[in-house]
XYZ file of C-alpha atoms in Angstrom:
560
model
C 47.253 167.761 90.695
C 46.044 167.301 87.117
C 49.401 167.367 85.318
C 52.665 165.583 85.904
C 56.144 167.073 85.758
C 58.714 165.134 87.774
C 61.037 168.146 87.780
C 58.419 170.550 89.097
C 58.762 172.130 92.515
C 55.397 170.643 93.516
C 56.440 167.088 92.671
C 59.847 167.394 94.317
C 58.186 168.653 97.505
C 56.342 165.351 97.882
C 57.735 162.515 99.989
C 59.361 159.611 98.149
C 56.360 157.413 98.984
C 53.993 160.002 97.511
C 56.121 160.316 94.381
C 56.053 156.545 93.886
C 52.280 156.465 94.258
C 52.160 158.852 91.314
C 54.950 157.226 89.317
C 55.776 153.589 90.213
C 58.770 151.614 88.984
C 58.352 147.951 88.039
C 60.593 145.278 86.525
C 60.025 141.556 85.899
C 62.464 138.644 85.710
C 61.734 135.270 84.119
C 63.796 132.089 84.129
C 62.676 129.838 81.278
C 62.530 126.062 81.307
C 64.787 124.691 78.560
C 64.855 121.322 76.781
C 66.563 119.828 73.724
C 64.257 117.060 72.343
C 67.026 115.394 70.329
C 69.395 115.418 73.288
C 67.310 115.050 76.471
C 70.404 114.685 78.690
C 71.973 117.916 77.424
C 73.342 120.159 80.140
C 70.900 123.012 80.727
C 73.659 125.524 81.473
C 75.216 124.775 78.079
C 71.835 125.091 76.372
C 71.304 128.435 78.098
C 74.678 129.674 76.906
C 73.857 128.543 73.385
C 70.720 130.691 73.500
C 72.510 133.779 74.781
C 75.222 133.475 72.151
C 72.691 132.714 69.419
C 70.788 135.882 70.215
C 73.983 137.956 70.066
C 74.926 136.379 66.734
C 71.491 136.961 65.246
C 71.294 140.600 66.284
C 74.784 141.381 65.021
C 74.083 139.604 61.735
C 70.979 141.764 61.297
C 72.963 144.954 61.906
C 71.560 145.540 65.379
C 73.557 145.719 68.576
C 73.929 144.005 71.927
C 76.533 144.414 74.627
C 78.112 141.075 75.380
C 79.856 142.265 78.471
C 80.548 141.518 82.083
C 77.863 142.497 84.522
C 79.096 145.223 86.870
C 78.834 143.462 90.224
C 80.140 146.438 92.188
C 76.630 147.696 92.990
C 75.181 144.355 94.102
C 74.635 143.384 97.745
C 72.723 140.073 97.867
C 73.588 139.288 101.508
C 72.304 142.539 103.008
C 69.049 141.825 104.835
C 66.342 144.499 104.968
C 65.781 143.681 108.624
C 69.078 145.269 109.544
C 71.936 142.806 109.188
C 74.237 141.167 106.647
C 74.543 137.413 106.244
C 78.171 136.194 106.487
C 79.444 134.924 103.145
C 80.516 131.716 104.865
C 76.880 131.042 105.772
C 75.425 131.815 102.352
C 74.315 129.233 99.810
C 76.406 129.557 96.597
C 73.279 130.505 94.650
C 72.985 133.648 96.793
C 76.384 135.017 95.754
C 75.092 136.929 92.745
C 77.528 139.782 93.386
C 80.514 137.988 91.881
C 81.283 136.355 88.544
C 81.903 133.070 90.354
C 78.154 132.639 90.747
C 76.273 131.631 87.586
C 79.323 132.118 85.365
C 81.363 129.594 87.355
C 78.513 127.088 87.271
C 78.263 127.513 83.523
C 82.024 127.191 83.022
C 82.044 123.972 85.018
C 79.167 122.685 82.900
C 81.145 123.320 79.700
C 84.165 121.536 81.134
C 82.055 118.535 82.130
C 80.451 118.294 78.701
C 83.761 118.532 76.887
C 85.385 115.991 79.228
C 82.565 113.549 78.502
C 83.175 113.877 74.767
C 79.953 115.788 74.143
C 79.582 119.257 72.662
C 83.204 119.213 71.459
C 82.445 122.248 69.345
C 81.498 124.380 72.337
C 83.946 127.308 72.412
C 86.047 127.668 75.537
C 84.851 131.241 75.945
C 81.177 131.998 75.596
C 79.055 135.000 76.409
C 77.139 134.599 79.644
C 75.509 138.022 79.751
C 73.922 140.360 77.225
C 72.485 143.829 77.668
C 69.980 144.621 74.942
C 68.948 147.728 73.051
C 65.601 147.701 74.880
C 67.451 148.089 78.186
C 66.862 144.494 79.293
C 69.328 141.869 80.458
C 69.490 138.373 78.887
C 71.867 135.996 80.610
C 72.648 132.556 81.995
C 71.267 132.134 85.501
C 72.746 128.809 86.587
C 70.777 126.237 84.539
C 68.292 128.615 82.923
C 68.216 131.420 80.374
C 66.839 134.460 82.163
C 65.323 137.618 80.723
C 65.136 140.612 83.073
C 62.937 143.342 81.671
C 63.912 147.022 81.649
C 62.467 149.349 84.273
C 58.924 150.487 83.468
C 56.563 152.995 85.084
C 53.096 151.773 84.049
C 51.296 148.462 84.420
C 50.785 148.135 80.689
C 54.477 148.780 79.985
C 55.428 146.110 82.521
C 53.309 143.629 80.567
C 54.709 144.785 77.231
C 58.357 144.381 78.205
C 57.731 141.059 79.921
C 56.170 139.815 76.681
C 59.176 141.161 74.776
C 61.264 138.591 76.617
C 59.400 135.837 74.797
C 60.401 137.459 71.489
C 64.051 137.551 72.577
C 64.064 133.870 73.539
C 62.162 132.917 70.402
C 64.637 134.738 68.166
C 67.469 132.800 69.785
C 65.837 129.417 69.188
C 65.023 130.336 65.587
C 68.652 131.262 64.945
C 69.932 127.985 66.407
C 67.466 126.008 64.324
C 68.355 127.865 61.131
C 72.135 128.037 61.523
C 72.926 124.856 63.452
C 69.866 122.662 63.060
C 69.524 122.574 66.837
C 66.027 122.290 68.272
C 65.538 123.847 71.702
C 62.167 124.109 73.411
C 61.502 126.902 75.882
C 58.775 126.925 78.488
C 57.502 129.889 80.469
C 56.800 127.834 83.560
C 58.163 127.368 87.082
C 58.769 123.689 87.686
C 59.870 120.540 85.886
C 57.570 118.458 88.152
C 60.671 116.522 89.267
C 61.367 118.534 92.386
C 62.967 121.580 90.750
C 61.459 125.059 90.714
C 62.739 128.215 89.013
C 61.643 131.770 89.380
C 59.486 134.503 87.987
C 60.396 137.518 90.085
C 58.954 141.005 90.338
C 60.641 144.200 91.482
C 58.925 147.286 92.861
C 60.529 150.485 94.074
C 59.362 151.585 97.533
C 60.450 154.371 99.838
C 63.318 153.675 102.228
C 61.194 155.349 104.916
C 58.720 152.441 104.924
C 59.425 150.124 107.869
C 60.299 146.707 106.448
C 58.711 144.671 109.246
C 55.452 146.538 108.702
C 55.801 146.025 104.946
C 56.277 142.268 105.363
C 53.396 141.926 107.824
C 50.982 143.695 105.478
C 52.132 141.690 102.446
C 51.932 138.169 103.885
C 48.123 137.738 103.625
C 48.127 139.457 100.249
C 50.911 137.394 98.706
C 49.410 134.216 100.117
C 46.055 134.871 98.438
C 47.222 136.724 95.288
C 47.703 133.427 93.434
C 43.915 133.223 93.020
C 44.321 135.921 90.366
C 47.809 135.367 88.990
C 48.603 131.672 89.505
C 49.807 129.811 86.412
C 48.210 126.471 87.324
C 49.797 123.072 87.648
C 48.748 119.454 87.247
C 50.241 118.015 90.405
C 50.521 118.568 94.128
C 53.817 118.140 95.937
C 57.504 118.489 95.101
C 59.351 115.210 94.626
C 56.338 112.907 94.541
C 53.574 114.620 92.602
C 50.025 113.834 93.691
C 47.646 113.788 90.695
C 45.529 116.834 91.450
C 45.302 120.302 89.928
C 46.439 123.356 91.863
C 46.342 127.103 91.291
C 50.043 127.974 91.664
C 53.137 126.334 90.231
C 55.327 127.766 92.993
C 53.294 127.374 96.187
C 54.636 123.938 97.157
C 58.232 125.187 97.010
C 57.942 127.833 99.760
C 58.984 127.024 103.294
C 59.389 130.291 105.196
C 57.352 133.422 105.857
C 60.187 135.960 105.597
C 63.816 135.430 104.626
C 66.821 136.279 102.462
C 67.075 133.161 100.319
C 65.605 132.723 96.841
C 66.522 129.143 95.836
C 66.493 127.330 99.194
C 64.113 127.732 102.129
C 62.158 130.085 99.884
C 60.263 132.790 101.804
C 56.938 134.366 100.907
C 58.487 137.800 101.545
C 62.103 138.157 100.433
C 64.347 140.439 102.510
C 67.200 141.097 100.078
C 68.107 144.755 100.490
C 69.644 145.466 97.115
C 67.962 148.635 95.839
C 69.724 149.046 92.462
C 69.091 152.758 93.111
C 69.851 155.440 95.709
C 69.927 153.349 98.865
C 69.210 156.322 101.114
C 66.047 157.075 99.189
C 64.727 153.810 97.783
C 64.192 150.176 98.652
C 63.619 147.513 96.004
C 60.969 144.993 96.985
C 62.142 141.743 95.390
C 59.070 139.519 95.012
C 59.805 135.837 94.422
C 56.375 134.372 95.219
C 54.758 134.837 91.786
C 54.272 132.420 88.894
C 55.366 133.042 85.312
C 52.292 134.173 83.379
C 51.708 133.867 79.668
C 48.377 135.661 79.912
C 48.917 139.377 79.471
C 45.871 140.020 81.609
C 47.208 137.901 84.485
C 50.540 139.738 84.400
C 48.760 143.102 84.270
C 46.619 142.242 87.287
C 49.603 140.839 89.155
C 51.722 143.969 88.934
C 48.780 146.358 89.192
C 47.139 145.089 92.347
C 50.551 144.645 93.998
C 51.477 148.249 93.282
C 48.142 149.468 94.649
C 48.672 147.517 97.876
C 52.226 148.852 98.190
C 50.860 152.368 97.837
C 48.583 151.765 100.811
C 51.314 150.230 102.945
C 53.692 153.118 102.212
C 51.156 155.469 103.809
C 51.212 153.485 107.055
C 48.182 151.269 106.380
C 48.088 147.789 107.944
C 45.513 144.984 107.581
C 43.261 144.264 110.540
C 44.240 140.583 110.646
C 47.146 138.254 109.920
C 47.351 134.597 108.927
C 48.103 132.106 111.674
C 50.320 130.050 109.337
C 51.048 131.816 106.029
C 53.097 128.975 104.499
C 50.395 126.426 105.202
C 47.732 128.876 104.003
C 49.640 129.428 100.746
C 49.469 125.729 99.952
C 45.913 125.199 101.187
C 44.666 127.927 98.860
C 46.754 126.654 95.951
C 45.559 123.063 96.336
C 41.866 123.976 96.002
C 40.857 125.196 92.519
C 37.237 125.404 93.696
C 38.350 128.422 95.789
C 36.315 127.185 98.749
C 39.159 126.249 101.116
C 39.548 128.517 104.136
C 42.614 129.494 106.141
C 42.772 130.599 109.762
C 43.372 134.242 110.671
C 44.383 135.904 113.918
C 40.936 137.479 114.387
C 39.463 133.946 114.620
C 37.809 134.269 111.221
C 38.427 131.594 108.589
C 38.709 133.160 105.142
C 39.024 131.915 101.587
C 41.671 133.335 99.269
C 38.933 135.266 97.487
C 37.727 136.800 100.751
C 41.240 137.927 101.650
C 41.637 139.573 98.257
C 38.191 141.151 98.579
C 39.291 142.722 101.875
C 42.436 144.163 100.261
C 40.368 145.438 97.341
C 37.926 147.267 99.618
C 40.809 148.871 101.465
C 42.471 149.848 98.178
C 39.289 151.377 96.802
C 38.874 153.571 99.882
C 42.534 154.577 99.960
C 43.060 155.389 96.291
C 39.827 157.344 95.949
C 41.295 159.840 98.416
C 44.576 160.278 96.541
C 45.228 163.322 94.368
C 46.707 162.007 91.144
C 47.558 163.338 87.684
C 44.960 162.459 85.069
C 46.846 159.602 83.392
C 47.685 157.991 86.718
C 44.099 158.362 87.956
C 42.884 156.570 84.830
C 45.384 153.739 85.332
C 44.490 153.290 89.012
C 40.727 153.383 88.398
C 41.019 150.891 85.544
C 42.980 148.481 87.745
C 40.556 148.785 90.659
C 37.655 148.055 88.321
C 39.430 145.043 86.789
C 40.284 143.754 90.269
C 36.621 143.994 91.297
C 35.406 142.330 88.104
C 37.777 139.377 88.352
C 36.827 138.675 91.976
C 33.133 138.916 91.126
C 33.541 136.573 88.176
C 35.574 134.062 90.200
C 32.914 134.110 92.906
C 30.123 133.537 90.378
C 31.675 131.136 87.866
C 35.367 130.301 87.984
C 35.459 129.295 84.311
C 34.112 132.684 83.212
C 37.657 133.957 83.854
C 39.306 131.453 81.479
C 39.740 134.294 78.977
C 41.966 136.201 81.422
C 43.617 133.931 84.001
C 46.288 131.364 83.149
C 45.388 128.854 85.831
C 41.713 128.810 84.892
C 42.425 128.509 81.169
C 44.788 125.595 81.807
C 42.390 123.961 84.277
C 39.590 124.124 81.742
C 41.739 122.493 79.054
C 42.892 119.756 81.421
C 39.346 118.951 82.523
C 38.195 118.762 78.907
C 41.005 116.398 77.872
C 40.598 114.231 80.985
C 36.862 113.858 80.332
C 37.278 113.284 76.597
C 39.836 110.498 77.087
C 38.478 109.256 80.418
C 41.864 109.584 82.132
C 43.052 110.863 85.490
C 45.418 113.742 86.130
C 48.304 111.289 86.437
C 47.938 110.359 82.756
C 50.866 111.335 80.472
C 48.421 113.234 78.235
C 47.722 115.633 81.090
C 51.405 116.148 81.870
C 52.057 116.900 78.205
C 49.145 119.342 78.029
C 50.398 121.096 81.174
C 53.803 121.555 79.566
C 52.505 122.468 76.111
C 50.438 125.308 77.529
C 53.704 127.061 78.476
C 55.646 126.426 75.234
C 56.556 129.893 73.888
C 56.609 128.667 70.277
C 53.319 130.047 68.845
C 53.001 127.029 66.552
C 53.087 124.644 69.523
C 52.108 126.513 72.669
C 48.496 125.971 73.733
C 48.265 129.440 75.251
C 49.038 130.949 71.839
C 46.466 128.711 70.198
C 43.865 130.070 72.634
C 44.906 133.616 71.715
C 44.668 132.821 67.996
C 41.184 131.411 68.574
C 40.093 134.592 70.344
C 39.699 132.795 73.669
C 42.251 134.858 75.640
C 42.141 138.624 76.146
C 45.263 140.554 75.238
C 46.356 144.077 76.112
C 49.239 144.664 73.703
C 49.461 143.465 70.118
C 52.161 141.477 68.363
C 53.654 144.503 66.590
C 54.068 146.390 69.871
C 55.742 143.405 71.504
C 58.119 142.923 68.570
C 59.114 146.587 68.741
C 59.598 146.429 72.517
C 62.182 143.677 72.066
C 64.407 146.298 70.399
C 63.327 149.674 71.763
C 63.586 150.761 75.413
C 60.904 152.419 77.541
C 60.981 156.171 77.090
C 60.478 157.305 80.686
C 63.111 155.542 82.823
C 66.895 155.128 82.835
C 66.359 152.066 80.620
C 66.183 154.519 77.720
C 69.728 155.780 78.297
C 71.019 152.235 78.801
C 69.311 150.929 75.666
C 70.382 153.840 73.477
C 73.958 153.538 74.689
C 73.935 149.878 73.624
C 72.344 150.746 70.275
C 74.760 153.520 69.332
C 77.912 152.924 71.392
C 78.015 149.229 72.288
C 81.699 149.133 71.290
C 82.457 151.463 74.213
C 80.546 149.483 76.835
C 82.893 147.666 79.211
C 80.310 146.744 81.820
C 76.729 147.358 82.884
C 74.501 147.043 85.907
C 71.037 148.392 86.594
C 72.516 151.598 88.004
C 75.888 151.872 86.247
C 77.293 152.095 82.769
C 81.032 151.451 82.317
C 82.491 153.064 79.211
C 85.989 152.438 77.848
C 87.620 155.375 76.115
C 89.144 154.678 72.705
C 91.729 157.339 73.423
C 93.425 155.928 76.503
C 91.421 152.758 77.325
C 90.436 154.306 80.627
C 87.213 152.984 82.196
C 84.613 155.610 83.101
C 81.735 154.724 85.443
C 78.464 156.523 84.775
C 76.159 156.380 87.781
C 72.427 156.093 87.076
C 71.219 155.628 90.631
C 68.083 157.685 90.048
C 65.845 155.258 88.116
C 63.800 158.019 86.493
C 66.830 159.984 85.281
C 67.912 158.997 81.793
C 64.504 159.104 80.133
C 64.132 160.081 76.479
C 63.385 163.650 77.514
C 66.388 163.989 79.810
C 68.930 161.942 77.865
C 68.179 163.198 74.353
C 71.103 165.600 74.592
C 73.540 162.701 74.972
C 72.703 161.286 71.550
C 71.929 164.433 69.569
C 74.004 165.239 66.526
C 76.848 163.245 65.022
C 78.486 162.345 68.332
C 82.028 161.004 68.399
C 82.957 158.347 70.950
C 84.920 160.532 73.354
C 82.306 163.261 73.139
C 79.616 160.769 74.111
C 81.679 159.683 77.125
C 82.122 163.330 78.126
C 78.387 163.988 77.840
C 77.533 160.819 79.768
C 79.940 161.724 82.567
C 78.434 165.192 82.845
C 74.937 163.707 82.827
C 75.753 161.226 85.589
C 77.525 163.822 87.694
C 74.634 166.259 87.374
C 72.080 163.680 88.470
C 74.257 162.700 91.438
C 74.494 166.302 92.629
C 70.739 166.623 92.309
C 70.215 163.514 94.432
C 72.741 164.692 97.045
C 70.759 167.882 97.500
């Protein structure tokens, strides 16, 4: 196969797993750390709401559009476990109930009430937006005590990086608006812990075939996810949760994981998450919700993270399994993270002790053999080969000289800076200077963030430029349903009554009736397929009619 047409008879004859090896689907979610320097005790839920509302105000003032609307929770199923059961709601932690407005919205509403009762933030409106859907197809909302940006669905590794970076633009625009219009200074950090016992997420989502056995999927992923941090860790000055030991470690998240496999995301965090919430045709697809990763500023780290994970998923979907397992994955996760020399070994079931690098080298060798045998369209072959080469190069460089990768990997770049400052000032890692440096690396303000200063100095490799990222904050990907969602927000936001990843609720101006447009096929709704919806001078009711016909047609196609 040297060309790619998803509507061709040849492509449709492939299994779902084979189709996804040719055309993956990836989305990233980032919860940002938030702080108000002039008001250090400010409620983080209120600050998050301020950011969401500031972004809406800025975009509307500039003549752009957003949809400040309720999230359509009808398609969410956070308590369905991929292993074949559903957790009772009575047994679920409140943070797991993301299928109802009484989750993050209720927490935020209670935060407003508490602030107003205490005599603070008297000017906070009673009703505030909690959720925005953006013209680039992304979601920007309040997730408990954090502003969260969930990127639109993408189908290439580079696009996944681009739209993750666009989230930083969105958050930055919001802080700039607050500073300009209200004089409020809010700092945002792309990190995963406050070093006071709290951790927040940077999640990944990958579409896999429903035919793949989940137990086999989890078993094959455990050694990989445990060792993957060697490439995509964000680095942290400190070991531990509540009491932080003054050492440097590779991953910000490793110390916060307690289980191998499980449904939770905020308590008893598992290395492999079992939430069976596909946000797509459930009979056809499964969404692998990955919660083990760190938030990366480095474009190269993010690119490697999504790329090597997709390549491993492609192998697993064919029935491949590793020849060994870890005796204690949770312990191994932390052992590897706590040793930035990369020399620590973990015990495997074949009685071989391996380093994180050696585990990743094994997965790489298996991936090279597997993907060389795959028949792929030209553009996909180029993407796969480029990722395999980059994977090999980074492992070779880490094995030879860890600091040679400081131009690509977040944890190494941060570690190098910390070592330099500690030596220059003759201080230990428990010195306040080190804690400040650790935090400043993740500041998304380019005038303050140390990562951005490294980029400006030419010391960090980038894959997408500033102009591309700025454009991606407003324009959706062209080849997934994110295009239809984003264009609907851009041109018909006044009709949007609700949104989810696989639905669009439109309210008719004629009779106020709500129409649900199903977009359960993630690749339907691309620029090519959805162009007809927006062509010409389309009136509101005509757009609703076209959207209904589009959704119905794609549903019939899936039912066949």
